[in-house]
Coordinates of C-alpha atoms in Angstrom, one line a residue:
Chain A
M3 CA -57.5 -61.7 -14.4
N4 CA -60.7 -61.7 -12.6
Q5 CA -59.1 -60.9 -9.4
A6 CA -57.2 -58.0 -11.0
T7 CA -60.5 -56.5 -12.3
D8 CA -62.0 -57.0 -8.9
K9 CA -59.1 -55.1 -7.4
T10 CA -59.4 -52.2 -9.9
S11 CA -63.1 -51.9 -9.3
Q12 CA -62.5 -52.0 -5.6
S13 CA -60.0 -49.3 -5.8
R14 CA -62.2 -47.3 -8.1
R15 CA -65.0 -47.7 -5.7
R16 CA -62.8 -46.6 -2.9
F17 CA -61.6 -43.6 -5.0
L18 CA -65.2 -42.6 -5.7
D19 CA -66.1 -43.1 -2.1
N20 CA -63.2 -40.8 -1.0
I21 CA -64.1 -38.2 -3.6
S22 CA -67.7 -38.1 -2.6
R23 CA -66.8 -38.0 1.1
A24 CA -64.3 -35.2 0.4
A25 CA -67.0 -33.3 -1.5
G26 CA -69.5 -33.8 1.2
G27 CA -67.0 -32.7 3.8
A28 CA -66.2 -29.6 1.8
V29 CA -69.8 -28.7 1.5
L30 CA -70.5 -29.3 5.1
S31 CA -67.5 -27.6 6.5
G32 CA -66.9 -24.9 3.9
V33 CA -69.9 -24.0 1.8
V34 CA -72.7 -24.2 4.4
P35 CA -71.0 -22.1 7.1
G36 CA -69.7 -19.9 4.3
V37 CA -73.1 -19.0 3.0
M38 CA -74.6 -18.6 6.5
L39 CA -71.7 -16.3 7.6
G40 CA -72.0 -14.3 4.4
L41 CA -75.6 -13.6 5.0
Y42 CA -75.0 -12.8 8.7
S43 CA -72.2 -10.4 7.7
Q44 CA -74.6 -8.5 5.5
Q45 CA -77.0 -8.0 8.4
S46 CA -74.2 -6.9 10.7
K47 CA -73.1 -4.3 8.2
S48 CA -76.1 -2.1 9.1
L49 CA -75.2 0.2 12.0
P50 CA -78.1 0.9 14.3
A51 CA -79.2 4.5 14.7
G52 CA -78.0 4.8 18.3
A53 CA -74.4 3.7 17.6
I54 CA -71.9 6.3 16.6
R55 CA -68.4 5.4 15.3
P56 CA -65.3 7.1 16.6
P57 CA -63.8 10.0 14.7
G58 CA -62.0 9.1 11.5
V59 CA -64.7 6.7 10.2
T60 CA -66.4 8.0 7.1
N61 CA -67.7 4.9 5.6
E62 CA -69.0 1.9 7.6
T63 CA -67.9 -0.6 4.9
D64 CA -64.4 0.7 4.7
F65 CA -64.2 0.7 8.5
L66 CA -65.3 -3.0 8.7
S67 CA -62.7 -4.0 6.2
A68 CA -59.9 -2.5 8.4
C69 CA -60.9 -2.8 12.1
V70 CA -59.3 -5.8 13.9
R71 CA -61.3 -5.2 17.1
C72 CA -58.2 -4.8 19.3
G73 CA -59.8 -2.1 21.5
L74 CA -56.7 0.1 21.5
C75 CA -58.9 3.1 20.7
V76 CA -61.1 2.2 23.6
R77 CA -58.1 2.1 25.9
D78 CA -56.8 5.5 24.9
C79 CA -60.2 7.3 25.1
P80 CA -59.7 9.5 28.2
Y81 CA -63.5 9.8 28.8
D82 CA -64.5 6.2 28.5
T83 CA -66.7 7.2 25.6
L84 CA -65.8 4.3 23.3
K85 CA -66.7 0.7 24.0
L86 CA -66.4 -2.5 22.0
S87 CA -69.6 -4.1 20.9
Q88 CA -70.7 -7.4 22.3
L89 CA -73.1 -10.1 21.2
G90 CA -76.6 -8.6 21.2
D91 CA -75.5 -5.0 20.6
S92 CA -76.3 -5.4 16.9
V93 CA -73.1 -3.5 16.1
A94 CA -70.6 -5.7 14.2
L95 CA -69.1 -7.8 17.0
G96 CA -66.1 -6.4 18.8
T97 CA -66.0 -3.0 17.0
P98 CA -65.8 0.3 18.8
Y99 CA -68.7 2.7 19.0
F100 CA -70.4 5.1 21.4
N101 CA -73.8 6.0 22.5
A102 CA -74.1 9.8 22.5
R103 CA -76.9 10.0 25.1
N104 CA -74.7 8.1 27.6
I105 CA -71.2 9.5 27.0
P106 CA -70.6 11.8 24.0
C107 CA -67.3 12.4 22.3
E108 CA -65.4 15.2 24.0
M109 CA -63.5 16.0 20.8
C110 CA -59.9 15.8 22.2
E111 CA -57.7 18.0 20.2
D112 CA -54.9 15.4 19.9
I113 CA -57.5 12.7 18.9
P114 CA -55.9 9.8 20.9
C115 CA -58.2 7.2 19.5
I116 CA -57.0 7.7 16.0
K117 CA -53.4 7.7 17.2
A118 CA -54.0 4.4 18.9
C119 CA -55.5 2.7 15.9
P120 CA -52.9 0.3 14.4
T121 CA -54.7 -0.5 11.2
G122 CA -55.9 2.8 9.9
A123 CA -59.5 1.9 10.4
L124 CA -59.7 5.3 12.1
D125 CA -58.3 7.4 9.3
P126 CA -54.9 9.0 10.5
Q127 CA -55.4 11.7 7.9
L128 CA -57.9 13.3 10.2
T129 CA -55.8 15.6 12.3
V130 CA -58.2 18.4 13.1
I131 CA -61.0 17.2 15.3
D132 CA -63.4 19.8 13.9
D133 CA -63.2 18.0 10.6
A134 CA -64.5 14.8 12.1
R135 CA -67.9 13.6 10.8
M136 CA -68.9 10.9 13.3
G137 CA -72.6 11.5 12.5
L138 CA -75.0 14.4 12.3
A139 CA -77.2 16.0 14.9
V140 CA -80.8 16.2 13.9
L141 CA -83.5 18.0 15.8
I142 CA -85.7 15.0 15.2
D143 CA -88.8 15.8 17.3
Q144 CA -90.0 19.4 16.9
E145 CA -93.2 18.5 18.7
A146 CA -91.3 17.7 21.9
C147 CA -88.5 20.3 21.7
I148 CA -89.6 23.1 24.1
A149 CA -88.0 25.7 21.9
F150 CA -90.8 25.1 19.5
Q151 CA -93.3 25.7 22.3
G152 CA -91.9 29.2 22.7
L153 CA -89.9 28.4 25.8
R154 CA -86.3 29.5 26.2
C155 CA -83.9 26.5 26.4
E156 CA -80.9 26.6 24.0
V157 CA -79.1 24.0 26.1
C158 CA -78.0 22.0 23.0
Y159 CA -76.8 25.2 21.4
N160 CA -74.8 26.1 24.5
A161 CA -73.3 22.7 24.8
C162 CA -72.2 22.5 21.2
P163 CA -68.4 22.7 20.9
V164 CA -68.7 24.3 17.5
R165 CA -71.4 26.7 18.7
D166 CA -72.9 29.2 16.1
K167 CA -71.4 27.1 13.3
A168 CA -72.8 23.7 13.9
I169 CA -75.9 24.9 15.8
S170 CA -77.3 28.4 15.5
I171 CA -80.4 29.9 17.0
E172 CA -82.8 31.2 14.4
Y173 CA -85.7 33.5 15.5
S174 CA -89.2 33.1 14.2
H175 CA -92.6 34.4 15.1
N176 CA -94.5 32.9 18.0
K177 CA -98.0 32.4 16.6
R178 CA -99.5 31.4 19.9
T179 CA -98.7 34.5 21.9
T180 CA -98.4 36.6 18.7
K181 CA -95.9 38.9 20.4
H182 CA -92.9 36.8 21.3
A183 CA -90.1 35.0 19.3
L184 CA -89.3 31.3 19.1
F185 CA -85.6 30.6 19.6
I186 CA -85.1 27.6 17.3
P187 CA -81.9 25.6 17.3
V188 CA -80.8 24.8 13.8
V189 CA -78.0 22.3 13.0
H190 CA -75.7 22.9 10.0
S191 CA -74.2 19.8 8.5
S192 CA -71.3 21.9 7.2
D193 CA -69.8 22.1 10.7
C194 CA -71.5 19.5 12.9
T195 CA -68.9 16.8 13.9
G196 CA -71.5 14.4 15.4
C197 CA -69.9 14.5 18.8
G198 CA -73.3 14.1 20.4
K199 CA -73.0 16.6 23.2
C200 CA -76.3 18.2 22.2
E201 CA -78.0 14.8 22.5
H202 CA -76.3 14.2 25.8
V203 CA -77.5 17.4 27.4
C204 CA -81.0 17.6 25.9
I205 CA -83.2 18.3 28.9
L206 CA -86.1 16.1 27.8
D207 CA -86.6 12.6 29.1
E208 CA -86.0 11.4 25.6
A209 CA -83.7 13.7 23.6
A210 CA -85.4 15.7 20.9
I211 CA -82.1 16.3 19.2
K212 CA -80.2 13.1 18.3
V213 CA -76.9 12.3 16.5
L214 CA -77.5 9.9 13.7
P215 CA -75.1 8.1 11.5
M216 CA -74.5 10.2 8.4
N217 CA -76.3 7.9 6.0
L218 CA -79.5 8.1 8.1
A219 CA -79.3 11.8 8.7
K220 CA -78.6 13.1 5.3
G221 CA -80.8 13.2 2.2
E222 CA -79.2 13.4 -1.2
L223 CA -80.4 15.4 -4.2
G224 CA -80.5 13.5 -7.5
K225 CA -77.1 13.8 -9.2
H226 CA -78.7 15.2 -12.3
Y227 CA -80.3 18.1 -10.5
R228 CA -78.9 21.6 -11.2
L229 CA -80.1 24.6 -9.2
G230 CA -80.5 27.4 -11.8
W231 CA -79.5 30.3 -9.6
K232 CA -76.3 28.5 -8.5
E233 CA -75.3 27.6 -12.0
K234 CA -76.0 31.2 -13.0
Q235 CA -73.7 32.4 -10.3
K236 CA -71.0 30.0 -11.2
A237 CA -71.1 30.9 -14.9
G238 CA -71.5 34.6 -14.2
E239 CA -74.5 34.8 -16.5
S240 CA -77.7 33.0 -17.3
L241 CA -77.0 29.6 -18.9
V242 CA -80.2 29.8 -21.0
T243 CA -80.5 32.2 -23.9
P244 CA -82.5 35.3 -22.8
D245 CA -86.0 35.7 -24.2
I246 CA -86.4 37.6 -27.4
E247 CA -88.3 40.8 -26.7
H248 CA -91.9 40.3 -27.6
Q249 CA -93.2 42.3 -30.5
Y250 CA -96.8 43.5 -30.1
N251 CA -99.0 44.4 -33.0
L252 CA -99.9 47.8 -31.6
P253 CA -101.1 50.9 -33.4
Q254 CA -98.3 53.0 -34.6
G255 CA -96.6 55.0 -31.9
T256 CA -97.9 52.9 -28.9
R257 CA -95.5 50.9 -26.8
Y258 CA -95.8 48.3 -24.1
D259 CA -93.8 48.6 -21.0
Y260 CA -93.1 45.2 -19.4
E261 CA -92.2 46.5 -16.0
G262 CA -95.1 48.5 -14.7
E263 CA -96.5 51.1 -16.9
G264 CA -98.3 48.8 -19.4
L265 CA -99.6 50.3 -22.6
I266 CA -98.2 53.7 -23.4
Q267 CA -100.2 55.8 -25.8
P268 CA -98.3 58.2 -28.0
K269 CA -98.7 61.8 -26.9
K270 CA -101.7 63.4 -28.7
T271 CA -100.4 65.9 -31.2
T272 CA -102.3 68.6 -33.1
P273 CA -101.3 70.7 -36.0
F274 CA -101.8 73.7 -33.7
E275 CA -99.3 74.9 -31.2
K276 CA -102.0 75.4 -28.5
D277 CA -105.3 74.0 -27.4
A278 CA -108.1 75.0 -29.7
L279 CA -110.2 76.6 -26.9
D280 CA -107.3 78.8 -25.7
R281 CA -106.8 79.9 -29.2
L282 CA -110.4 81.0 -29.6
N283 CA -110.3 82.8 -26.3
E284 CA -107.4 84.8 -27.4
G285 CA -109.8 86.5 -29.7
K286 CA -107.4 86.8 -32.6
L287 CA -109.6 85.3 -35.1
Chain B
M29 CA -54.7 -45.1 9.6
V30 CA -56.1 -42.5 11.9
T31 CA -59.0 -44.6 13.0
E32 CA -56.6 -47.5 13.6
I33 CA -54.6 -45.3 15.9
N34 CA -57.8 -44.0 17.6
R35 CA -59.1 -47.4 18.2
A36 CA -55.8 -48.5 19.7
A37 CA -55.6 -45.4 21.7
H38 CA -59.1 -45.7 23.0
T39 CA -58.4 -49.2 24.2
V40 CA -55.5 -47.8 26.3
L41 CA -57.7 -44.9 27.3
N42 CA -60.2 -47.1 28.9
Q43 CA -57.8 -49.4 30.6
N44 CA -55.9 -47.6 33.2
K45 CA -55.2 -44.1 34.6
M46 CA -53.5 -42.1 31.9
G47 CA -49.8 -41.6 32.3
Q48 CA -49.6 -43.7 35.5
D49 CA -46.3 -45.3 34.4
A50 CA -44.7 -41.9 33.7
I51 CA -45.9 -40.6 37.1
D52 CA -44.5 -43.7 38.9
K53 CA -41.2 -43.2 37.2
K54 CA -40.7 -39.4 37.0
G55 CA -43.0 -38.2 39.8
W56 CA -46.2 -36.2 39.2
L57 CA -44.6 -32.9 38.7
L58 CA -42.2 -34.0 36.0
A59 CA -44.9 -36.1 34.4
H60 CA -46.9 -32.9 34.0
K61 CA -44.0 -30.5 33.3
W62 CA -44.9 -29.3 29.8
L63 CA -48.6 -29.2 30.7
L64 CA -47.9 -27.0 33.7
L65 CA -45.6 -24.8 31.7
R66 CA -48.2 -24.3 29.1
R67 CA -50.9 -23.5 31.6
L68 CA -48.5 -21.0 33.2
S69 CA -47.9 -19.4 29.8
Q70 CA -51.5 -19.2 28.9
L71 CA -52.6 -17.8 32.2
S72 CA -49.8 -15.3 32.5
I73 CA -50.6 -14.0 29.0
I74 CA -54.2 -13.4 30.1
F75 CA -52.9 -11.9 33.4
L76 CA -50.6 -9.5 31.5
F77 CA -53.5 -8.3 29.4
L78 CA -55.7 -8.0 32.5
A79 CA -53.0 -6.2 34.6
G80 CA -53.8 -2.9 32.8
P81 CA -57.6 -2.7 33.2
V82 CA -57.6 -4.4 36.7
F83 CA -54.5 -3.1 38.4
G84 CA -53.6 -0.1 36.2
V85 CA -50.2 -1.6 35.2
W86 CA -50.1 -1.1 31.5
L87 CA -47.5 -3.6 30.4
I88 CA -49.5 -4.5 27.4
K89 CA -52.6 -2.8 26.0
G90 CA -55.2 -4.0 23.6
N91 CA -56.0 -7.6 23.0
M92 CA -54.5 -10.5 21.0
A93 CA -55.8 -9.2 17.7
S94 CA -53.6 -6.2 18.1
S95 CA -51.7 -4.8 21.1
L96 CA -49.0 -2.5 22.2
I97 CA -46.2 -3.5 24.7
L98 CA -45.1 -0.7 27.0
D99 CA -46.6 1.8 24.6
S100 CA -43.9 1.0 22.0
V101 CA -43.8 -2.5 20.5
P102 CA -46.8 -3.3 18.4
L103 CA -48.1 -6.9 18.1
S104 CA -50.8 -8.0 15.7
D105 CA -52.4 -11.3 14.9
P106 CA -51.3 -12.2 11.4
F107 CA -54.5 -14.2 10.8
V108 CA -56.7 -11.2 11.6
V109 CA -54.6 -8.7 9.7
L110 CA -54.5 -11.0 6.7
Q111 CA -58.3 -11.2 6.8
S112 CA -58.3 -7.4 6.7
V113 CA -56.0 -7.5 3.7
F114 CA -58.3 -9.9 1.9
A115 CA -61.2 -7.5 2.8
G116 CA -59.4 -4.9 0.6
N117 CA -57.7 -2.8 3.3
Y118 CA -54.1 -2.0 3.3
P119 CA -53.2 -1.8 7.0
E120 CA -51.1 1.0 8.5
L121 CA -47.5 0.2 9.2
T122 CA -48.2 -0.4 12.9
A123 CA -50.4 -3.4 12.2
L124 CA -48.1 -4.7 9.5
T125 CA -45.1 -4.5 11.8
G126 CA -47.0 -6.2 14.6
A127 CA -48.2 -9.0 12.3
L128 CA -44.6 -9.4 11.0
I129 CA -43.2 -9.7 14.5
V130 CA -45.8 -12.2 15.7
G131 CA -45.7 -14.1 12.4
L132 CA -41.9 -14.4 12.5
F133 CA -42.1 -15.7 16.1
Y134 CA -44.4 -18.5 15.3
F135 CA -42.6 -19.2 12.0
I136 CA -39.6 -20.0 14.2
V137 CA -41.0 -21.7 17.3
G138 CA -43.9 -23.5 15.5
G139 CA -47.1 -22.1 14.3
R140 CA -49.4 -24.1 16.5
V141 CA -47.4 -23.1 19.6
Y142 CA -50.1 -20.3 19.4
C143 CA -52.7 -23.0 20.0
S144 CA -51.1 -24.9 22.8
W145 CA -49.2 -22.1 24.7
V146 CA -51.2 -19.0 24.1
C147 CA -54.8 -19.5 23.0
P148 CA -57.2 -19.5 26.0
I149 CA -59.7 -21.8 24.1
N150 CA -57.0 -24.6 24.5
I151 CA -57.7 -24.7 28.2
V152 CA -61.4 -25.2 27.5
T153 CA -60.8 -28.0 25.0
D154 CA -58.1 -29.7 27.0
T155 CA -60.5 -29.8 29.9
A156 CA -63.2 -31.2 27.6
D157 CA -60.9 -33.9 26.5
W158 CA -60.0 -34.7 30.1
L159 CA -63.6 -34.9 31.0
R160 CA -64.3 -37.1 28.0
R161 CA -61.6 -39.5 29.2
F162 CA -62.8 -39.3 32.8
L163 CA -66.4 -40.1 32.0
K164 CA -65.4 -42.7 29.4
I165 CA -67.7 -41.0 27.0
N166 CA -66.5 -42.8 23.9
K167 CA -68.0 -46.0 25.3
S168 CA -71.1 -44.7 26.9
L169 CA -72.5 -42.3 24.3
S170 CA -73.6 -43.4 20.9
F171 CA -73.4 -40.0 19.3
S172 CA -70.0 -39.2 20.8
S173 CA -68.1 -40.6 17.9
I174 CA -69.1 -38.2 15.1
N175 CA -66.0 -37.5 13.2
F176 CA -65.2 -34.2 11.4
S177 CA -62.4 -34.4 8.9
R178 CA -59.2 -32.9 10.1
E179 CA -59.1 -31.0 6.8
S180 CA -62.3 -29.2 7.6
R181 CA -60.3 -26.4 9.2
Y182 CA -58.5 -25.7 5.9
A183 CA -61.9 -25.4 4.2
L184 CA -63.0 -23.0 6.9
L185 CA -59.7 -21.1 6.5
A186 CA -60.4 -20.7 2.8
V187 CA -63.9 -19.7 3.6
S188 CA -62.8 -17.0 6.0
F189 CA -60.5 -15.4 3.5
L190 CA -62.9 -15.9 0.6
L191 CA -65.7 -14.3 2.6
A192 CA -63.5 -11.4 3.6
S193 CA -62.7 -10.6 -0.1
V194 CA -66.3 -11.1 -1.2
T195 CA -68.0 -9.0 1.5
G196 CA -65.1 -6.6 2.2
M197 CA -65.3 -7.1 5.9
L198 CA -63.7 -9.4 8.5
V199 CA -66.5 -11.9 8.5
W200 CA -64.8 -14.6 10.5
E201 CA -64.2 -12.1 13.3
L202 CA -68.0 -11.9 13.8
V203 CA -68.0 -15.5 15.1
N204 CA -64.4 -16.3 15.9
P205 CA -64.6 -17.7 19.4
V206 CA -60.8 -17.5 19.8
T207 CA -60.5 -13.7 19.5
M208 CA -64.0 -13.3 21.0
I209 CA -63.1 -14.9 24.3
Q210 CA -59.7 -13.3 24.5
R211 CA -61.2 -9.8 23.8
E212 CA -64.1 -10.3 26.3
I213 CA -61.8 -11.5 29.1
V214 CA -59.9 -8.2 28.7
F215 CA -62.7 -5.8 27.8
G216 CA -65.6 -7.3 29.8
M217 CA -67.5 -10.4 29.3
G218 CA -70.7 -10.4 27.3
V219 CA -72.7 -13.5 26.3
S220 CA -69.8 -14.9 24.2
W221 CA -69.3 -17.5 26.9
V222 CA -72.2 -19.3 25.0
F223 CA -69.7 -20.0 22.2
I224 CA -67.3 -21.4 24.7
V225 CA -69.8 -23.6 26.4
T226 CA -70.9 -24.8 22.9
I227 CA -67.3 -25.7 22.1
F228 CA -66.9 -27.5 25.5
I229 CA -70.1 -29.5 24.9
L230 CA -69.1 -30.3 21.3
D231 CA -65.6 -31.5 22.4
T232 CA -66.8 -33.4 25.4
F233 CA -70.0 -35.1 24.3
I234 CA -70.1 -35.1 20.6
S235 CA -66.7 -35.3 18.9
R236 CA -63.2 -35.7 20.4
R237 CA -61.0 -32.6 19.9
A238 CA -63.6 -31.3 17.4
W239 CA -62.7 -27.6 17.7
C240 CA -59.0 -27.3 18.0
G241 CA -58.1 -30.5 16.1
H242 CA -60.6 -30.3 13.2
L243 CA -62.5 -27.1 12.8
C244 CA -60.7 -24.0 13.9
P245 CA -59.4 -22.0 10.9
M246 CA -57.1 -20.0 13.1
G247 CA -55.3 -23.3 14.0
A248 CA -55.2 -24.1 10.3
F249 CA -53.6 -20.8 9.6
Y250 CA -51.0 -21.3 12.3
S251 CA -50.4 -24.8 11.0
V252 CA -49.5 -23.4 7.6
L253 CA -47.4 -20.6 9.2
G254 CA -45.4 -23.1 11.2
K255 CA -44.9 -25.6 8.4
F256 CA -41.1 -25.0 8.4
S257 CA -40.6 -24.1 12.0
L258 CA -37.3 -24.7 13.6
I259 CA -38.5 -26.1 16.9
K260 CA -40.1 -29.5 16.6
V261 CA -40.8 -32.5 18.9
S262 CA -38.6 -35.5 18.1
A263 CA -39.1 -39.2 18.9
K264 CA -35.4 -39.3 19.5
N265 CA -35.4 -42.4 21.6
R266 CA -38.0 -44.2 19.6
T267 CA -36.2 -47.5 20.0
N268 CA -37.2 -47.4 23.7
C269 CA -40.9 -47.3 22.8
N270 CA -42.9 -50.1 24.4
D271 CA -46.1 -49.4 22.5
C272 CA -48.1 -48.4 25.5
M273 CA -50.1 -46.0 23.2
E274 CA -50.5 -43.4 25.8
C275 CA -49.0 -40.6 23.7
Y276 CA -51.5 -41.4 21.0
A277 CA -54.3 -41.3 23.5
L278 CA -53.4 -37.9 24.9
C279 CA -52.1 -36.1 21.8
P280 CA -54.5 -33.6 20.4
E281 CA -53.3 -34.5 16.9
P282 CA -52.4 -38.2 17.3
Q283 CA -52.0 -38.7 13.5
V284 CA -48.7 -36.7 13.6
I285 CA -46.9 -39.1 15.9
K286 CA -46.8 -42.3 13.9
P287 CA -44.5 -41.2 11.0
A288 CA -41.9 -40.1 13.5
L289 CA -42.3 -42.9 16.0
K290 CA -42.8 -45.8 13.8
G291 CA -41.2 -44.7 10.5
D292 CA -37.7 -45.4 9.3
D293 CA -37.0 -41.8 8.3
S294 CA -36.2 -38.9 10.6
P295 CA -37.7 -39.1 14.1
L296 CA -38.7 -35.5 13.9
I297 CA -42.5 -34.8 14.0
R298 CA -42.7 -32.9 10.8
S299 CA -46.5 -32.5 10.6
E300 CA -47.5 -28.8 10.7
N301 CA -50.4 -29.9 12.8
C302 CA -48.2 -30.8 15.8
T303 CA -48.8 -28.1 18.4
N304 CA -45.5 -28.5 20.3
C305 CA -47.5 -29.0 23.4
G306 CA -45.1 -31.6 24.8
R307 CA -47.9 -33.8 26.3
C308 CA -46.2 -36.8 24.6
I309 CA -43.0 -36.0 26.4
D310 CA -44.8 -35.8 29.8
V311 CA -46.7 -39.0 29.4
C312 CA -44.0 -41.2 28.1
A313 CA -42.4 -43.3 30.8
K314 CA -39.6 -44.3 28.4
D315 CA -38.5 -40.8 27.6
V316 CA -38.9 -41.3 23.9
F317 CA -39.8 -37.7 23.0
I318 CA -37.8 -34.5 23.4
I319 CA -38.1 -31.0 22.1
N320 CA -35.6 -30.5 19.4
H321 CA -34.9 -28.3 16.4
R322 CA -35.2 -29.4 12.9
F323 CA -31.4 -29.2 12.0
I324 CA -30.4 -32.1 14.2
N325 CA -29.7 -34.9 11.9
F326 CA -30.3 -37.7 14.2
K327 CA -30.0 -41.3 13.1
P328 CA -31.6 -43.8 15.5

């Protein structure tokens, strides 16, 4: 009897021992690396400003859920633009990106990188390269850009593959000389693909125009904002009820003109057809 | 049971030169036949991937995560693709086809054939194990007998899928030394060799076969995948066994041998952890083991 109890307590002890060992093992080998990796992954989700994704990536999170880091896009890039990130690049390890200042995207019409992608991480629905939105060029330093000094440059404008749509030159008054124009390059997000050729060719030692990932480059108006004039245009009429015309308490016969004339006196009228003086001068009295 | 085997194996390990009997009987070449074939397989796969970028011969493009043979046949690693599915992405047909081809191949030949015949990390950890034996580290270093559970890899496998679904990204691929080293061999080496050195040191000085035999979730995945594989190692001539213990000492997963070698049931090594590396066949002077398929109903 005693021996049997001993045996049960022994096996129970062994069972508990095994359970706690398994739990400890699970925590050490599963939970701890799990939490650490989870935190590390959040950090690696943020793309640094200098790293631009290949065409067909609209959302970094979606991209990171699909890319298997095979490098087939890198292999099929004819200009060696794309490269796979390595440890220390602070781009999610093994994923493709490019640095526009070094080698920009040449915007191949057949988009070979997207064709090479086996997983759809580079969206195969993008078939026209002009629709790519790899990032957005931003003339980030107006103090350094020589166009703002009144010098002619326009190198970024001339290098732009979607010239006049993605970058246009706007003229403005040169206050320093008072008699010349400034030729200011202006980027339009409606057409900029983020290829980075402008950044690549910028003549400064450090480019004044830079391609940034979309989320860094773009602001966003509060969703509840409505621009009155646009809404009016959409609706074809003013959306608010027009003001009721103001009623002034004016002497009888006077009016008020809103648009310029102001107070309008009624014309003076007399019981006589003519002016009194004229009538006297007629001598008919 | 495992510790028992380990102890016995380590006694053997420290006694004489490993596999000397087999070498005396079969000659050096035949006593290393499967090892040499595996190295040939591993190195030629690396070579095939390098032939494109180095010599401009594009037989295969990409890396082991996903590749394209002769610009037509896609191959994808099912473990990596599955992570992406867990991350909420539905892969394009190319990756799915590739993963299916590769998955089917390992389903048939044995999941962990990936580990012993393809994975480049295996060369590192085999070397670490050799060095460990050569330096007799089990005896000389007190901290060299830290033991991880062999089930840890399944915990890490679960973690890699769980993290993918929680974060929506392929988290394990941020640190996976297997895909990392393979990718960087083909696409240019960064500092990922630090990971490789870490694994080498871990395996050599701290814990025997720690990475491939205990921790690697990729190995765990391929274990599961090859659970019902057709090709298995069999202790067909187990009656010849003279208990020299050398197979236990060399096997990367020694716990898989005993049920087949000493059991009364089928001599087939059924454990999904067996890597079909054939080292036991090489090292056995009595020719106990052969490569077999699971349909042979052999009665000893």
